Short mmCIF file of C-alpha atoms in Angstrom, two decimals:
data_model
loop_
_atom_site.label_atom_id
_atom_site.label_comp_id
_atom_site.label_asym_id
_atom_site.label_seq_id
_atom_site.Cartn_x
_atom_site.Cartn_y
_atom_site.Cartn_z
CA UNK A 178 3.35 -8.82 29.27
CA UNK A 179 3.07 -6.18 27.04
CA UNK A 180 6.85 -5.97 25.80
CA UNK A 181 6.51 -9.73 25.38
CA UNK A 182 3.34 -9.05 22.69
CA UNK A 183 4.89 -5.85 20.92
CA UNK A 184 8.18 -8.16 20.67
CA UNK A 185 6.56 -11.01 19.24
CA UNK A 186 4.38 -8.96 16.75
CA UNK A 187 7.59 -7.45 15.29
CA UNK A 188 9.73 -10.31 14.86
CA UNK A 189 6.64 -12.26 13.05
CA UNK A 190 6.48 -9.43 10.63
CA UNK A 191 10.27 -9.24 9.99
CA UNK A 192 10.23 -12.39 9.18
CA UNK A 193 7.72 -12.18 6.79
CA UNK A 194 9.31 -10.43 3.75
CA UNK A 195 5.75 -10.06 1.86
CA UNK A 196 4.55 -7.82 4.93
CA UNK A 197 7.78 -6.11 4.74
CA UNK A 198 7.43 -5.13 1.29
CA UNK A 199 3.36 -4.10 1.42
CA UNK A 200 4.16 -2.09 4.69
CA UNK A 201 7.15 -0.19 4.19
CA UNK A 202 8.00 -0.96 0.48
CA UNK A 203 4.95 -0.33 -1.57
CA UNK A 204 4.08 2.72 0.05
CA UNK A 205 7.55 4.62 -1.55
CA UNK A 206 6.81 2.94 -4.57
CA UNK A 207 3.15 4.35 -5.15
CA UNK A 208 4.99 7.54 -4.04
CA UNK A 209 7.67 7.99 -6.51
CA UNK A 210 5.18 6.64 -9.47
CA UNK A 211 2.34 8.90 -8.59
CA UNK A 212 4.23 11.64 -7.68
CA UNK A 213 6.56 12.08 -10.41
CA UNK A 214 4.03 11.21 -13.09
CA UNK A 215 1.74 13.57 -12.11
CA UNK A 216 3.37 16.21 -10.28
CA UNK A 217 4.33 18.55 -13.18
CA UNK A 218 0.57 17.95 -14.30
CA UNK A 219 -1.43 18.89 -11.45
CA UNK A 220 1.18 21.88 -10.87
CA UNK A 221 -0.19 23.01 -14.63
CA UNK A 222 -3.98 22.38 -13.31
CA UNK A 223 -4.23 19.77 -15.69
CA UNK A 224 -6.40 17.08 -13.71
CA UNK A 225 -8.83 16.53 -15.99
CA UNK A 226 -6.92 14.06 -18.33
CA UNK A 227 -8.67 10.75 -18.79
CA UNK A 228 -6.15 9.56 -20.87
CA UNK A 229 -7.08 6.32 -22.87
CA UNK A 230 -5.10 3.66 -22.45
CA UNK A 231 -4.89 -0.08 -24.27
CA UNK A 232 -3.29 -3.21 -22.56
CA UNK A 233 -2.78 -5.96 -24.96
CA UNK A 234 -1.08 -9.20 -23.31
CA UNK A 235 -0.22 -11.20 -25.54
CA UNK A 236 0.78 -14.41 -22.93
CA UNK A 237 -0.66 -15.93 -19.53
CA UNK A 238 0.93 -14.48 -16.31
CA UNK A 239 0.15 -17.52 -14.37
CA UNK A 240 1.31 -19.51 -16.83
CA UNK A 241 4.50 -17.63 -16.54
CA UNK A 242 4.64 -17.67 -12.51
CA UNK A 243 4.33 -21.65 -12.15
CA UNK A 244 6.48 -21.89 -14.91
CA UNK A 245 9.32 -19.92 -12.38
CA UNK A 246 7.89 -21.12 -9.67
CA UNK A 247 9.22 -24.65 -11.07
CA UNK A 248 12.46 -23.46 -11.67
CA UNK A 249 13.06 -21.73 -7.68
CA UNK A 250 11.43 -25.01 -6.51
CA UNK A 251 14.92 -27.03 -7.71
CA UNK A 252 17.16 -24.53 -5.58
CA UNK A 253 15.73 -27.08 -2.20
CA UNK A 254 14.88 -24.31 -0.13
CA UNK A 255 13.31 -24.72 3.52
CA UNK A 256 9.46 -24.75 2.67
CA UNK A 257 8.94 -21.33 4.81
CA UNK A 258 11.57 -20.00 2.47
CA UNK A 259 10.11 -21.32 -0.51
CA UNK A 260 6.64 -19.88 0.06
CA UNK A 261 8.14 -15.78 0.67
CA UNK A 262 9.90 -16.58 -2.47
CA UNK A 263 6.60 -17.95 -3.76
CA UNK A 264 5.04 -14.63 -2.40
CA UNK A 265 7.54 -12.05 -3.77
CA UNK A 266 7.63 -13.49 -6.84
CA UNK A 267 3.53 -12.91 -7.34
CA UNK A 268 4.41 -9.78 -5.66
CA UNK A 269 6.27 -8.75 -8.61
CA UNK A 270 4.67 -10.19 -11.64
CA UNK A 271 4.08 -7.32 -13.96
CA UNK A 272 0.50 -7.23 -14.99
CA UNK A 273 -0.50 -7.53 -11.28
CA UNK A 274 1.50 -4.94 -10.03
CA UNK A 275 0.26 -2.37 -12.70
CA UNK A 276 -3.49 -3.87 -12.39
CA UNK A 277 -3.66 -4.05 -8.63
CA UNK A 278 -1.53 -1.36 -7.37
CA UNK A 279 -0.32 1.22 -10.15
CA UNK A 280 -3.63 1.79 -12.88
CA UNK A 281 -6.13 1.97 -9.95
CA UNK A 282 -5.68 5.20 -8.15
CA UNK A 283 -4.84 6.93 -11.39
CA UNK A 284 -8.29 5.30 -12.42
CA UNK A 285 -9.83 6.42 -9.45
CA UNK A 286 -8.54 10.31 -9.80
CA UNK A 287 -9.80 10.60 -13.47
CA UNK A 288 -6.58 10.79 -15.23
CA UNK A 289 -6.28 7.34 -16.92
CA UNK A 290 -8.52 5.06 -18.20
CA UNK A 291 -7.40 1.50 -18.86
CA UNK A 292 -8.57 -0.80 -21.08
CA UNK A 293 -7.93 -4.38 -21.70
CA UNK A 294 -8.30 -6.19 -24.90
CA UNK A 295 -6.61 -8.32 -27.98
CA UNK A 296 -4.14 -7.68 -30.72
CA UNK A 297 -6.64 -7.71 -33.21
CA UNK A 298 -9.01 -5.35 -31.42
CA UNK A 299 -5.93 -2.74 -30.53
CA UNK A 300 -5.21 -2.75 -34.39
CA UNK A 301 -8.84 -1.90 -35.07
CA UNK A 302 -9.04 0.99 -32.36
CA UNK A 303 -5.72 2.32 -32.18
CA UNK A 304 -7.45 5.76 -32.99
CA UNK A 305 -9.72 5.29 -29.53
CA UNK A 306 -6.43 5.48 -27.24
CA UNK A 307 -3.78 7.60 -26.62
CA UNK A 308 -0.99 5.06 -25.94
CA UNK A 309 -1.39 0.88 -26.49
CA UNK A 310 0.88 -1.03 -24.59
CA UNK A 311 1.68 -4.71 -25.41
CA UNK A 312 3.10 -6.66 -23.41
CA UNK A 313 5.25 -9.87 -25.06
CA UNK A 314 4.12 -13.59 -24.84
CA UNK A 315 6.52 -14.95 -21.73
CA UNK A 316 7.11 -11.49 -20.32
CA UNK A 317 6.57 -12.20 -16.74
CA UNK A 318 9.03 -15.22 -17.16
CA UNK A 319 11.85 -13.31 -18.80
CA UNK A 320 11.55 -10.63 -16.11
CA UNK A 321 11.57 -12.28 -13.26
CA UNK A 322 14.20 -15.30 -15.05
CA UNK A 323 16.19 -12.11 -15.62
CA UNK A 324 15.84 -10.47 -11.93
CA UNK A 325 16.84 -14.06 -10.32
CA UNK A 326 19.31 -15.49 -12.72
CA UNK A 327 20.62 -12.71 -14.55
CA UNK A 328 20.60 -14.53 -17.38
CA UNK A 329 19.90 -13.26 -21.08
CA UNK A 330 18.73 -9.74 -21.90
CA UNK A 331 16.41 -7.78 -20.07
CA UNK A 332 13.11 -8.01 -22.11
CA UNK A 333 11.31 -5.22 -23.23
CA UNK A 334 7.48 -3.68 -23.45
CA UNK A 335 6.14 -1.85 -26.41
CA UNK A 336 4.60 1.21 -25.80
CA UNK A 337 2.96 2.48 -29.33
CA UNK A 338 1.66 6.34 -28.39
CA UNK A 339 -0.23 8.40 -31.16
CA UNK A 340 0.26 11.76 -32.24
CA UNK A 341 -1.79 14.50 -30.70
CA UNK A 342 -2.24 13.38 -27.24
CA UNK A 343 1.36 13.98 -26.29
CA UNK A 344 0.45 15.07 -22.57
CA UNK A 345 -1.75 11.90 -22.02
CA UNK A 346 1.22 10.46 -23.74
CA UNK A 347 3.90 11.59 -21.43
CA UNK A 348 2.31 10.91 -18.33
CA UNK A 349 1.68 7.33 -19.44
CA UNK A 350 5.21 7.13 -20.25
CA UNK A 351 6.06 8.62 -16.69
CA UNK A 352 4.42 6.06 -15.09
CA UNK A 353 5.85 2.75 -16.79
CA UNK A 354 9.24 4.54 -16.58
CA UNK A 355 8.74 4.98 -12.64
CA UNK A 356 7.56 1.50 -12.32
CA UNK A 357 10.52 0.42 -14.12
CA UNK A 358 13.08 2.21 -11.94
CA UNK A 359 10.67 -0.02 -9.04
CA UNK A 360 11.93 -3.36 -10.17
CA UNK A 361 15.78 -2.07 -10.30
CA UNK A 362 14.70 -1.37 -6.60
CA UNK A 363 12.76 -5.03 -5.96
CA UNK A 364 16.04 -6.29 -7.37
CA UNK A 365 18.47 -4.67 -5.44
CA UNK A 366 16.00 -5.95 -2.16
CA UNK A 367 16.55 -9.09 -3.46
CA UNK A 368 20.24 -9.47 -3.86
CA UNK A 369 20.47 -7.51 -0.10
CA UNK A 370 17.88 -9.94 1.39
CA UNK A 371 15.67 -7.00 2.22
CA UNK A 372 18.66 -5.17 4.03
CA UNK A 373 20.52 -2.56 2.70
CA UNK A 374 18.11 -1.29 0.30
CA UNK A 375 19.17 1.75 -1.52
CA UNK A 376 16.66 4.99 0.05
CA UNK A 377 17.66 7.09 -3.22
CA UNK A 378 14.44 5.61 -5.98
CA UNK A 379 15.35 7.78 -8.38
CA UNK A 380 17.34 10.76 -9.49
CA UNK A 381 14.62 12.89 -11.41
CA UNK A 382 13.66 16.29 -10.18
CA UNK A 383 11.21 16.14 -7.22
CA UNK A 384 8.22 18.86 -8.83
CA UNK A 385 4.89 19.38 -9.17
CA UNK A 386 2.45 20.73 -6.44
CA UNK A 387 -1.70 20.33 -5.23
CA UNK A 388 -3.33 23.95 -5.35
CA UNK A 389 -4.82 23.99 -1.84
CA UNK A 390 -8.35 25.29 -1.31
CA UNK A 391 -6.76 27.67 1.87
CA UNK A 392 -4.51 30.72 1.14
CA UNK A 393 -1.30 28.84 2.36
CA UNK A 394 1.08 27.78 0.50
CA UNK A 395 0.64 25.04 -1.61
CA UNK A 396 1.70 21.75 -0.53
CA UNK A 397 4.36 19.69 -2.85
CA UNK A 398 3.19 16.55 -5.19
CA UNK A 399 5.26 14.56 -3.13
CA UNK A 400 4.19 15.70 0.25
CA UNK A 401 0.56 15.26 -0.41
CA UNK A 402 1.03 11.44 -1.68
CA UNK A 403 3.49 11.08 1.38
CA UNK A 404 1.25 11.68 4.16
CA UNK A 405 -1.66 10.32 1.80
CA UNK A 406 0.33 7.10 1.45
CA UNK A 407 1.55 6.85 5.33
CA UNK A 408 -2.21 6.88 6.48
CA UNK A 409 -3.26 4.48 4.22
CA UNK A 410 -0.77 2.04 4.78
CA UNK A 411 -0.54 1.97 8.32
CA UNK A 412 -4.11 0.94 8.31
CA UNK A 413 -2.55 -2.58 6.88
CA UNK A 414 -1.12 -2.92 9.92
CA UNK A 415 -5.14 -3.46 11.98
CA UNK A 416 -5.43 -6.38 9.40
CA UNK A 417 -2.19 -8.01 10.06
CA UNK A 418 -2.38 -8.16 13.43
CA UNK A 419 -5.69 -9.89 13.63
CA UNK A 420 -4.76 -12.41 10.92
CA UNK A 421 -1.60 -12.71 13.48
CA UNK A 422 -3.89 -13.57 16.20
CA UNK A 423 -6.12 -15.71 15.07
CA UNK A 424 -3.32 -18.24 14.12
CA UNK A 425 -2.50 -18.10 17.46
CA UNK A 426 -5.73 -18.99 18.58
CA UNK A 427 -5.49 -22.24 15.90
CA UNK A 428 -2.50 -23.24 17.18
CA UNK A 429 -3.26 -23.16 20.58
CA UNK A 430 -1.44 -20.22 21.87
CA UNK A 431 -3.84 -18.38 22.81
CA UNK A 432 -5.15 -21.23 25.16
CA UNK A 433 -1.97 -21.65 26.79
CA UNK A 434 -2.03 -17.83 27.73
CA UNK A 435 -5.56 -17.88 28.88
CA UNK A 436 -4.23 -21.47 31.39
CA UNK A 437 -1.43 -18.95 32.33
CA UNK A 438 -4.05 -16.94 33.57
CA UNK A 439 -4.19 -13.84 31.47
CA UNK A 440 -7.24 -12.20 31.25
CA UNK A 441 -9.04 -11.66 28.02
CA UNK A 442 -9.00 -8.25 28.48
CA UNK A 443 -5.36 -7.86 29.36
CA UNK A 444 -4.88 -10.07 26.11
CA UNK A 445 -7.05 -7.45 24.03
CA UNK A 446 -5.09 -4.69 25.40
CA UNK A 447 -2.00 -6.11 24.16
CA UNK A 448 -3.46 -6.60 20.45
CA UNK A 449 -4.63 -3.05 21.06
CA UNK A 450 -1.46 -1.82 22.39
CA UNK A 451 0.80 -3.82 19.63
CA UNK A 452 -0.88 -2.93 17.26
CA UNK A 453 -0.89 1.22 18.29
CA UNK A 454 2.83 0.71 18.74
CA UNK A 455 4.04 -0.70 14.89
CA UNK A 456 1.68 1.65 13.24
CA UNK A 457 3.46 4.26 15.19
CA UNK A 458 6.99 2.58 14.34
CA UNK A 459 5.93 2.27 10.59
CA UNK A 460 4.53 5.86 10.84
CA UNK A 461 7.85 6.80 12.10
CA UNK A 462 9.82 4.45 9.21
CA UNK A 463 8.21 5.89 6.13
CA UNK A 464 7.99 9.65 7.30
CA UNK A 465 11.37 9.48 8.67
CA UNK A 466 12.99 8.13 4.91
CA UNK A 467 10.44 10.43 3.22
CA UNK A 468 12.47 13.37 4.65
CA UNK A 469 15.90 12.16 2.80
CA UNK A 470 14.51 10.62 0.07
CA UNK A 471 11.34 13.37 -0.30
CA UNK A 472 12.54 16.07 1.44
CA UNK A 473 9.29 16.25 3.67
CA UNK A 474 9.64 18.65 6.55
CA UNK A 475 7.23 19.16 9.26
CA UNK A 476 7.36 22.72 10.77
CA UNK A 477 5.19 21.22 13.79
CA UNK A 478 6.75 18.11 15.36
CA UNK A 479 5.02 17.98 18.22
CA UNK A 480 1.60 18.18 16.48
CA UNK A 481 3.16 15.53 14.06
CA UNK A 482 3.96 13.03 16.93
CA UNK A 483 0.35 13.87 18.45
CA UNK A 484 -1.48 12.98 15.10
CA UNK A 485 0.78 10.01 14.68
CA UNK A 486 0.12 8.79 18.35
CA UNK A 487 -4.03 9.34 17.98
CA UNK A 488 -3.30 7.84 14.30
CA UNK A 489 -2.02 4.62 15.98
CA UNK A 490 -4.40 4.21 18.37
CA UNK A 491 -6.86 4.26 16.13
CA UNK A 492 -5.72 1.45 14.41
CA UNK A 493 -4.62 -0.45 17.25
CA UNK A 494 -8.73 -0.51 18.32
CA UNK A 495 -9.31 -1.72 14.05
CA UNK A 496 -6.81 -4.33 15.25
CA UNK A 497 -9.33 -5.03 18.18
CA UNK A 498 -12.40 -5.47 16.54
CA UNK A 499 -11.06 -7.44 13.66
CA UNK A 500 -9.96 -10.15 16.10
CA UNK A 501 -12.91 -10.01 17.65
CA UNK A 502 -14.28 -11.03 14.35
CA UNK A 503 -12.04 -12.75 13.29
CA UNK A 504 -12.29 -15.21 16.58
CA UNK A 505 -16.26 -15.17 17.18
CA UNK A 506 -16.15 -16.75 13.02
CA UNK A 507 -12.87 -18.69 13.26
CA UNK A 508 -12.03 -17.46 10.16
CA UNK A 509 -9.28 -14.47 8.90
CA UNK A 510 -12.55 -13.23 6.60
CA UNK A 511 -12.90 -10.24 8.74
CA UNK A 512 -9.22 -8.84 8.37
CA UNK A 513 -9.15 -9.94 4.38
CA UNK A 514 -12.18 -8.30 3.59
CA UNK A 515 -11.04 -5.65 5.65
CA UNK A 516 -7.09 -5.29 3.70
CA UNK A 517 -8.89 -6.13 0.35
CA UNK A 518 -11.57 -3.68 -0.04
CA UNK A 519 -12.27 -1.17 3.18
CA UNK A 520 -8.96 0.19 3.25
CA UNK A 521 -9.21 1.36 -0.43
CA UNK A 522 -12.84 2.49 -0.20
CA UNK A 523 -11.27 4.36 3.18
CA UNK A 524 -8.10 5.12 1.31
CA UNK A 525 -10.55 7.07 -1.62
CA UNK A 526 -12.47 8.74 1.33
CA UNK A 527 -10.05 9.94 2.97
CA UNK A 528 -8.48 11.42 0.09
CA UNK A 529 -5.18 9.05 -0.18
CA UNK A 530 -5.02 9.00 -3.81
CA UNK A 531 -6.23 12.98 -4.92
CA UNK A 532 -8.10 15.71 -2.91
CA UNK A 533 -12.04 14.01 -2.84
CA UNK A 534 -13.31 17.70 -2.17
CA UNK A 535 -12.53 17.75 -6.03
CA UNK A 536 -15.63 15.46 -6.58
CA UNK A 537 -18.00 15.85 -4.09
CA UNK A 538 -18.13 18.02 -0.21
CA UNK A 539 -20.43 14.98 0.62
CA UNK A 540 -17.62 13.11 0.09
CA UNK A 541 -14.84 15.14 1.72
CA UNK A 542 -17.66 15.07 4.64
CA UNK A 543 -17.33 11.27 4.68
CA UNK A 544 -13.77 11.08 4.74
CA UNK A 545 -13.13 13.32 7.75
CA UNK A 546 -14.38 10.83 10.20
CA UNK A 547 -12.38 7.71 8.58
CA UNK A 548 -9.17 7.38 10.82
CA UNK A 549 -6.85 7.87 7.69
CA UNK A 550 -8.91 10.77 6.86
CA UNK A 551 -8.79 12.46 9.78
CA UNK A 552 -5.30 12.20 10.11
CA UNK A 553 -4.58 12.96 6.57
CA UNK A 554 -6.55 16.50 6.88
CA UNK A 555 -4.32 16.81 10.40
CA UNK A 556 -1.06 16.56 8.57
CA UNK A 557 -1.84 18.54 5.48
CA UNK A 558 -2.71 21.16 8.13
CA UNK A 559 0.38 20.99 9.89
CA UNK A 560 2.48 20.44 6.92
CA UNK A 561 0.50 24.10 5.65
CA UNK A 562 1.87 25.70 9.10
CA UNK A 563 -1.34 25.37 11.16
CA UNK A 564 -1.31 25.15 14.69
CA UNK A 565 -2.54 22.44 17.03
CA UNK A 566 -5.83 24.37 17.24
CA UNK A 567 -6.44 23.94 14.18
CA UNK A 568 -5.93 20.20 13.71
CA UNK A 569 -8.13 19.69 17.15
CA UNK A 570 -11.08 18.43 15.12
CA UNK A 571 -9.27 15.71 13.63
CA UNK A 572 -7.52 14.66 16.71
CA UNK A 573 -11.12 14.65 18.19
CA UNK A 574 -12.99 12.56 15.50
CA UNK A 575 -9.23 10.45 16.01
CA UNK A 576 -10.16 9.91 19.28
CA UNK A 577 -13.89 9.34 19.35
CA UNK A 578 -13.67 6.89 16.42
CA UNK A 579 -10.95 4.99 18.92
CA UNK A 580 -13.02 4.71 21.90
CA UNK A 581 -15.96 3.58 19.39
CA UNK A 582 -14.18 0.79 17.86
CA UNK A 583 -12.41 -0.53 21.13
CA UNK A 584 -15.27 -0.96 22.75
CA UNK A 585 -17.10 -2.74 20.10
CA UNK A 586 -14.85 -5.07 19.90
CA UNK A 587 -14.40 -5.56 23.04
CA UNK A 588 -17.56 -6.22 23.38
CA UNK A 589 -17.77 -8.80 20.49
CA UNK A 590 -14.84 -11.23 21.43
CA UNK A 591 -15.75 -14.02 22.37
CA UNK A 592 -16.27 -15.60 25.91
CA UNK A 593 -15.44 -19.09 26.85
CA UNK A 594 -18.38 -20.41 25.90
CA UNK A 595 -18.94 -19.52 22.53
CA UNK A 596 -15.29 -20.39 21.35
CA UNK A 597 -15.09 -22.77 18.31
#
């Protein structure tokens, strides 16, 4: 029964290019952008950047996306089809993508702040910012228009940048040049069908480094956001699995495995043991391309595949209790709130985007016992040349927070009875 789940789970998710991109995708791009714009930076010590920043959109993204929307609708796809094409497109929209996904950690870290106001007001406080960025009525149209048809010239941002500020100014420009370099790779996805996707992101010079608080050496820009990245992302997996089987449950699947006399806990053991197994295959996926693409070795393998293994587990239990939710309020709430907002409060904790020890040892304190936390400070140990000694506490707080969650939510799914 068990091959039969983990089988099911991963065709469902490989045919579902949206999850595709979020899960193994977005986690190289946040990568390359983070760690090229900031690695030469933080290898200077200069953290402490705030650098102002000025959006001025001068057009209406949604506008834009129904407007394209329109025009993929006339190609007669399959509806299925139509709606991932629906969802990549959104995926890619511009202002989205650096609102949702790029601005935010940098945010988060201290280095940027982002503002967002009108022409007018830009003109008035150009002084106030180190860069303004405008972004032309229509962009998101011509963009994506350009990507699908390849039609027309590739249209252009304006990035205005004022004297004085010129390392604010640089990173700034680091970033929209790494997001840039992105699209060429959303567009080569495209044209592939998601196979066949150049590894290689970008040819600039992989530098930078995080000063480490231990008298090892110092771990790489692009290590750091790596294994920061891999944890974080693999917690995505808890909330997909859920949403996963909850459909089931509305389209009577899980009925017809219950009259085929499965028990609910044998069913829960296979969310639990699906779920353990793709975050250790997507664990496996993004550290095995970050070493030809990163160069990120691991001196320790077998402490790597023993973090990665208590790693999974951990999130196969989230995957647990969020169907337990999910089922006992017949609703995917649960696993949205859960993909939405406690994986980036976890993600901040746990020291995903920039070492939290920076801002607070309350903090760092906090962070240790997330799961992506734990196993974040487990890599970064073995990835410093610890030993598995060393690394015990996090497999421990690994484990305990595994045995926590699986029994909670085995405790809270539902019984006959109180299914809706």
């Amino acid at each position: 029964m068990l091959g039969t789940f983990l089988k099911k789970q991963i065709l469902l998710m490989v045919r579902n290019r949206q999850e595709i991109i979020v899960l193994l995708i977005m986690p190289f791009v946040l990568i390359s952008i983070l760690g090229f714009a900031l690695g030469n930076l933080l290898n200077r010590g200069e953290i402490d950047l705030n650098a102002k920043l000025a959006v001025v959109h001068h057009g209406d993204e949604e506008e834009d996306l129904a407007k394209i929307k329109k025009e993929t609708a006339e190609w007669q796809m399959p509806a299925e089809q139509q709606r991932a094409m629906e969802e990549a497109l959104r995926a890619m929209a511009p202002l989205s993508l650096l609102k949702k996904e790029v601005f935010p950690p940098l945010e988060s870290e201290g280095l940027l702040k982002v503002e967002y106001i009108s022409g007018d007001e830009a003109e008035k406080r150009k002084k106030d910012f180190a860069a303004i960025l405008e972004i032309p009525e229509h962009f998101t149209y011509d963009l994506l228009h350009y990507f699908l048809f390849e039609e027309g010239e590739k249209p252009k941002l304006s990035l205005t940048v004022r004297e004085g500020n010129e390392i604010s100014s640089q990173m700034i420009e680091d970033i929209l040049l790494q997001v840039e370099k992105q699209y060429a790779i959303f567009r080569a996805i495209g044209k592939t069908g998601g196979e066949g996707a150049p590894l290689q992101l970008t040819d600039a010079p992989m530098e930078g480094s995080f000063e480490t608080v231990s008298k090892s050496e110092p771990i790489n820009a692009f290590t750091y956001y790596t294994a920061g990245m891999g944890v974080m992302f693999a917690l995505y997996i808890a909330s997909n699995m859920a949403s996963y089987a909850l459909r089931e449950k509305r389209s009577n699947v899980f009925h017809r495995i219950m009259l085929a006399d499965v028990k609910r806990g044998a069913y829960l053991f296979g969310i639990f043991a699906s779920g353990a197994m793709l975050a250790f295959i997507q664990i496996m996926i993004l550290f095995g391309l970050s070493f030809f693409v990163y160069k990120v070795k691991w001196p320790d393998l077998a402490s790597f595949f023993l973090v990665s293994a208590f790693l999974s587990l951990a999130v196969g239990s989230i995957s647990v209790l969020l169907t337990s939710v999910n089922y006992k309020l017949n609703s995917e709430n649960a696993s949205n709130l859960f993909s939405s907002i406690i994986v980036s409060i976890f993600a901040f904790l746990g020291g995903s985007y920039f070492p939290v020890s920076q801002i607070s040892e309350t903090l760092q304190n906090l962070g240790s016992y997330t799961p992506n936390g734990a196993a974040f400070s487990g890599y970064l140990k073995i990835l410093q040349g610890y030993g598995i000694s060393e690394i015990s506490p996090s497999l421990l707080a690994l484990g305990i927070f595994t045995a926590i969650i699986f029994c909670i939510g085995i405790f809270l799914f539902p019984g006959r009875r109180n299914e809706a």
